[in-house]
Amino acid sequence: MAIIELRDLEYQYEESDEKVLKGLNKKIHQGEWLSIIGANGSGKSTLSRLFNGLSQPTGGSVLVLGKKTTEEDSLQMIRREVGMVFQNPEHQFVAPTVRDDIAFGMENAGVPREVMLERIDEVSRWVNIEHILHMEPHRLSGGQKQRAAIAGILALRPQVMVFDESTSMLDPNGRKEILETMNRLCRESGLTIISITHYLEEAFMSDRIWFMKAGRIEKDVTTANIPDQLEWMEAEGMPLPYKYQLYREAKKRRIDIRTLRTMVEGE
């Protein structure tokens, strides 16, 4: 089932500017993990803001659960169903403690207090922040801040979570924490995950990858088919992770690659 659909989608900032997005027609399916990757200026971050109506198309449409983001009556529902996690979680904190911050969105949504308390306990366990609920958000590490921001969104029960370069400001440990959280949310709870990233290693963890270039989706491939795209990716200037470089070299030298294929596709 398509949870988000792009129909002839276009976007430009000013009438005189070149279009940032150009005639996109794609579907995102419920429960999948989609990574969107591309160079700066390819349109990927602009696209992320159209998924829940933070920005509106200048041509075509975005449909979430069959409703257009341009329909005023549907916008509140769409923003509840599609949560956004940004590059800098500091911009999402509004309360003095992590517990209060998780509660803030639910209070605005009219969630009863007893339900609110249950959800705070549940989502804090999901993202492993039970021990920091009493702390001030600005005193947390980068990875903890992102997990706290994720918890605040999870408490509202969205069906989709969009991560807009959410690991780019983190150290390796923080990045690992967030990727493990994303993996659990998709594989164990069935959330649809959309990840905007510069890192191929992160994209290879997902189910499907869109490669964007100059406002278009140049490639739409499953990660199982990545080994067949290595030459194209290198030609586009994307540095390959070591295991894929090894795979490519083995293929060039006509070495038996069955073991390598198992390794690459199985990790």
C-alpha positions in Angstrom: 0.0 0.0 0.0 1.3 3.5 -0.9 1.3 5.7 2.2 2.8 8.7 0.3 2.4 9.4 -3.4 4.1 12.1 -5.6 2.1 13.1 -8.7 3.9 15.3 -11.2 5.5 17.0 -8.2 7.3 20.3 -8.9 8.8 23.0 -6.7 10.6 26.3 -7.2 11.3 29.1 -4.8 10.7 32.1 -7.1 9.0 32.3 -10.5 12.3 33.2 -12.2 14.3 30.4 -10.5 15.0 27.0 -12.0 12.7 24.4 -10.6 14.2 22.6 -7.6 12.0 19.5 -8.1 10.9 18.5 -11.6 7.9 16.3 -12.3 8.4 13.6 -9.7 6.0 10.6 -9.9 6.7 8.0 -7.1 5.1 6.0 -4.4 6.4 5.2 -0.9 5.0 2.1 0.6 3.8 1.4 4.1 6.4 -0.1 6.4 9.4 0.4 4.1 12.6 2.3 4.9 13.5 4.6 2.0 16.7 6.6 1.8 17.0 9.7 -0.4 20.6 10.5 -1.3 22.3 13.0 -3.6 24.7 15.9 -3.8 24.0 19.3 -2.3 21.4 21.1 -4.4 19.9 17.9 -5.7 16.5 18.7 -4.1 16.4 16.0 -1.4 15.9 18.3 1.6 13.4 20.4 -0.2 11.5 17.2 -1.0 11.5 16.1 2.7 9.6 19.3 3.7 6.8 18.5 1.2 6.0 15.2 2.7 4.0 16.7 5.6 3.1 20.1 4.2 5.9 22.2 5.8 6.3 23.4 2.2 3.7 23.2 -0.5 4.2 22.2 -4.2 4.3 24.8 -6.9 3.1 22.1 -9.3 1.6 18.6 -9.0 0.8 17.2 -5.6 1.8 15.1 -2.6 -0.7 12.7 -1.2 -0.5 11.2 2.3 -3.0 8.4 2.9 -4.8 9.6 -0.1 -5.1 13.2 1.0 -3.4 16.1 -0.6 -1.1 18.3 1.5 -2.6 21.3 -0.1 -6.1 20.5 1.3 -6.4 22.7 4.4 -8.9 20.3 6.1 -6.4 17.4 5.8 -3.2 19.2 6.8 -3.6 18.7 10.5 -4.1 14.9 10.0 -1.1 14.8 7.6 1.2 16.5 10.1 0.2 14.1 12.8 0.8 11.1 10.6 4.1 12.3 9.2 6.6 13.3 11.9 9.8 15.2 11.1 13.2 14.8 12.8 15.6 17.6 11.7 19.4 17.9 11.6 19.5 20.0 14.7 17.2 18.6 17.5 17.7 21.8 19.5 15.1 23.5 17.3 12.5 21.0 18.4 12.8 21.4 22.2 10.3 23.7 24.0 10.2 22.4 27.6 12.6 22.4 30.5 13.0 18.6 30.8 12.9 15.7 28.4 9.8 14.3 30.0 8.0 17.7 29.7 9.1 18.0 26.1 7.7 14.6 25.2 4.4 15.6 26.9 4.2 18.9 25.1 3.0 17.7 21.7 0.5 15.3 23.4 -0.9 18.1 25.5 -1.5 20.2 22.4 -3.2 17.2 20.7 -5.6 16.8 23.7 -4.3 13.4 24.8 -5.7 12.4 28.3 -3.2 12.6 31.1 -3.3 8.9 32.0 -2.6 8.0 28.3 0.1 10.6 28.1 2.0 9.0 31.1 1.7 5.6 29.5 3.1 6.8 26.2 6.0 8.7 27.8 7.1 5.4 29.5 6.6 3.4 26.3 8.4 5.7 23.9 11.3 6.4 26.3 11.9 2.6 26.6 11.7 2.3 22.8 14.5 4.9 22.2 16.4 4.1 25.5 16.1 7.4 27.3 14.3 6.3 30.5 17.3 7.4 32.5 17.4 11.0 31.2 13.7 12.0 31.3 14.5 14.4 34.2 17.3 16.1 32.4 17.3 19.4 30.6 17.5 18.8 26.8 20.4 21.2 26.2 22.6 19.2 28.6 22.3 15.9 26.6 24.8 14.5 24.1 24.0 14.8 20.4 22.7 11.3 20.1 20.6 11.6 23.3 19.1 14.9 21.9 18.1 13.2 18.7 16.6 10.2 20.6 14.6 12.6 22.8 13.3 14.4 19.7 12.3 11.1 18.2 10.5 10.2 21.4 8.5 13.4 21.3 7.3 12.5 17.8 6.7 8.8 18.5 4.4 9.8 21.3 2.0 11.3 18.8 1.7 7.9 17.0 2.7 8.8 13.4 2.7 6.3 10.6 5.7 7.9 8.9 8.9 9.5 10.2 11.1 11.6 8.1 14.8 12.0 9.2 16.3 15.1 7.4 20.1 14.5 7.7 19.5 13.7 11.4 22.8 12.1 11.8 25.0 14.6 10.1 25.9 16.6 13.3 26.6 13.5 15.4 29.8 11.7 16.3 30.2 8.0 15.2 28.6 6.7 18.5 25.7 9.1 18.2 25.2 8.2 14.6 25.2 4.5 15.4 22.6 5.0 18.2 20.2 6.8 15.8 20.6 4.3 13.0 19.9 1.5 15.4 16.8 3.4 16.6 15.6 3.9 13.0 16.1 0.2 12.3 14.1 -0.9 15.3 11.3 1.6 14.5 10.9 0.2 10.9 11.6 -3.5 11.5 9.8 -4.0 14.8 7.1 -1.4 14.9 6.3 -1.2 11.2 6.8 2.6 10.9 7.6 3.9 7.4 11.0 5.6 7.5 12.2 8.2 5.1 15.9 9.1 5.6 17.6 12.1 3.8 21.3 11.4 4.0 24.7 12.1 2.5 26.1 8.8 3.8 26.0 5.7 1.5 26.6 3.4 4.5 23.4 4.7 6.1 21.4 4.4 2.8 22.5 0.8 2.4 20.7 -0.1 5.6 17.4 0.8 4.1 15.1 -1.2 1.8 15.1 1.2 -1.2 17.2 4.2 -2.3 16.3 7.2 -4.4 19.4 8.9 -6.0 18.5 12.5 -6.7 20.2 14.8 -9.2 19.2 18.3 -10.3 15.6 17.9 -9.0 14.9 14.5 -10.5 15.0 10.9 -9.1 17.8 9.5 -11.3 17.7 6.0 -9.8 15.1 4.1 -7.7 16.7 0.8 -6.6 16.3 -1.7 -3.9 19.4 -2.2 -1.7 19.4 -5.9 -2.8 20.3 -4.6 -6.3 23.1 -2.2 -5.1 25.9 -4.5 -6.3 24.7 -3.9 -9.9 24.8 -0.1 -9.5 28.4 0.3 -8.2 29.9 1.5 -11.5 27.1 4.0 -11.9 27.5 5.3 -8.3 31.3 5.7 -8.8 30.7 7.6 -12.0 28.5 9.9 -10.1 31.3 10.6 -7.6 29.9 8.7 -4.7 32.8 7.1 -2.6 31.9 3.5 -1.9 32.2 1.9 1.5 35.1 -0.5 1.8 33.1 -3.7 1.4 31.7 -2.5 -1.9 35.1 -1.5 -3.1 36.2 -5.0 -2.3 33.3 -6.4 -4.2 34.0 -4.3 -7.2 37.6 -5.2 -7.3 36.8 -8.9 -7.0 34.4 -8.6 -9.9 37.0 -6.8 -12.1 39.6 -9.5 -11.4 37.1 -12.3 -12.1 37.6 -13.7 -8.6 34.8 -16.0 -7.4 32.5 -13.4 -5.8 29.7 -15.7 -4.5 31.1 -15.4 -1.0 31.5 -11.6 -1.4 27.9 -11.2 -2.7 26.6 -13.1 0.4 28.6 -10.8 2.6 27.5 -7.6 0.9 23.9 -8.4 0.6 23.6 -10.1 4.0 25.1 -7.4 6.3 
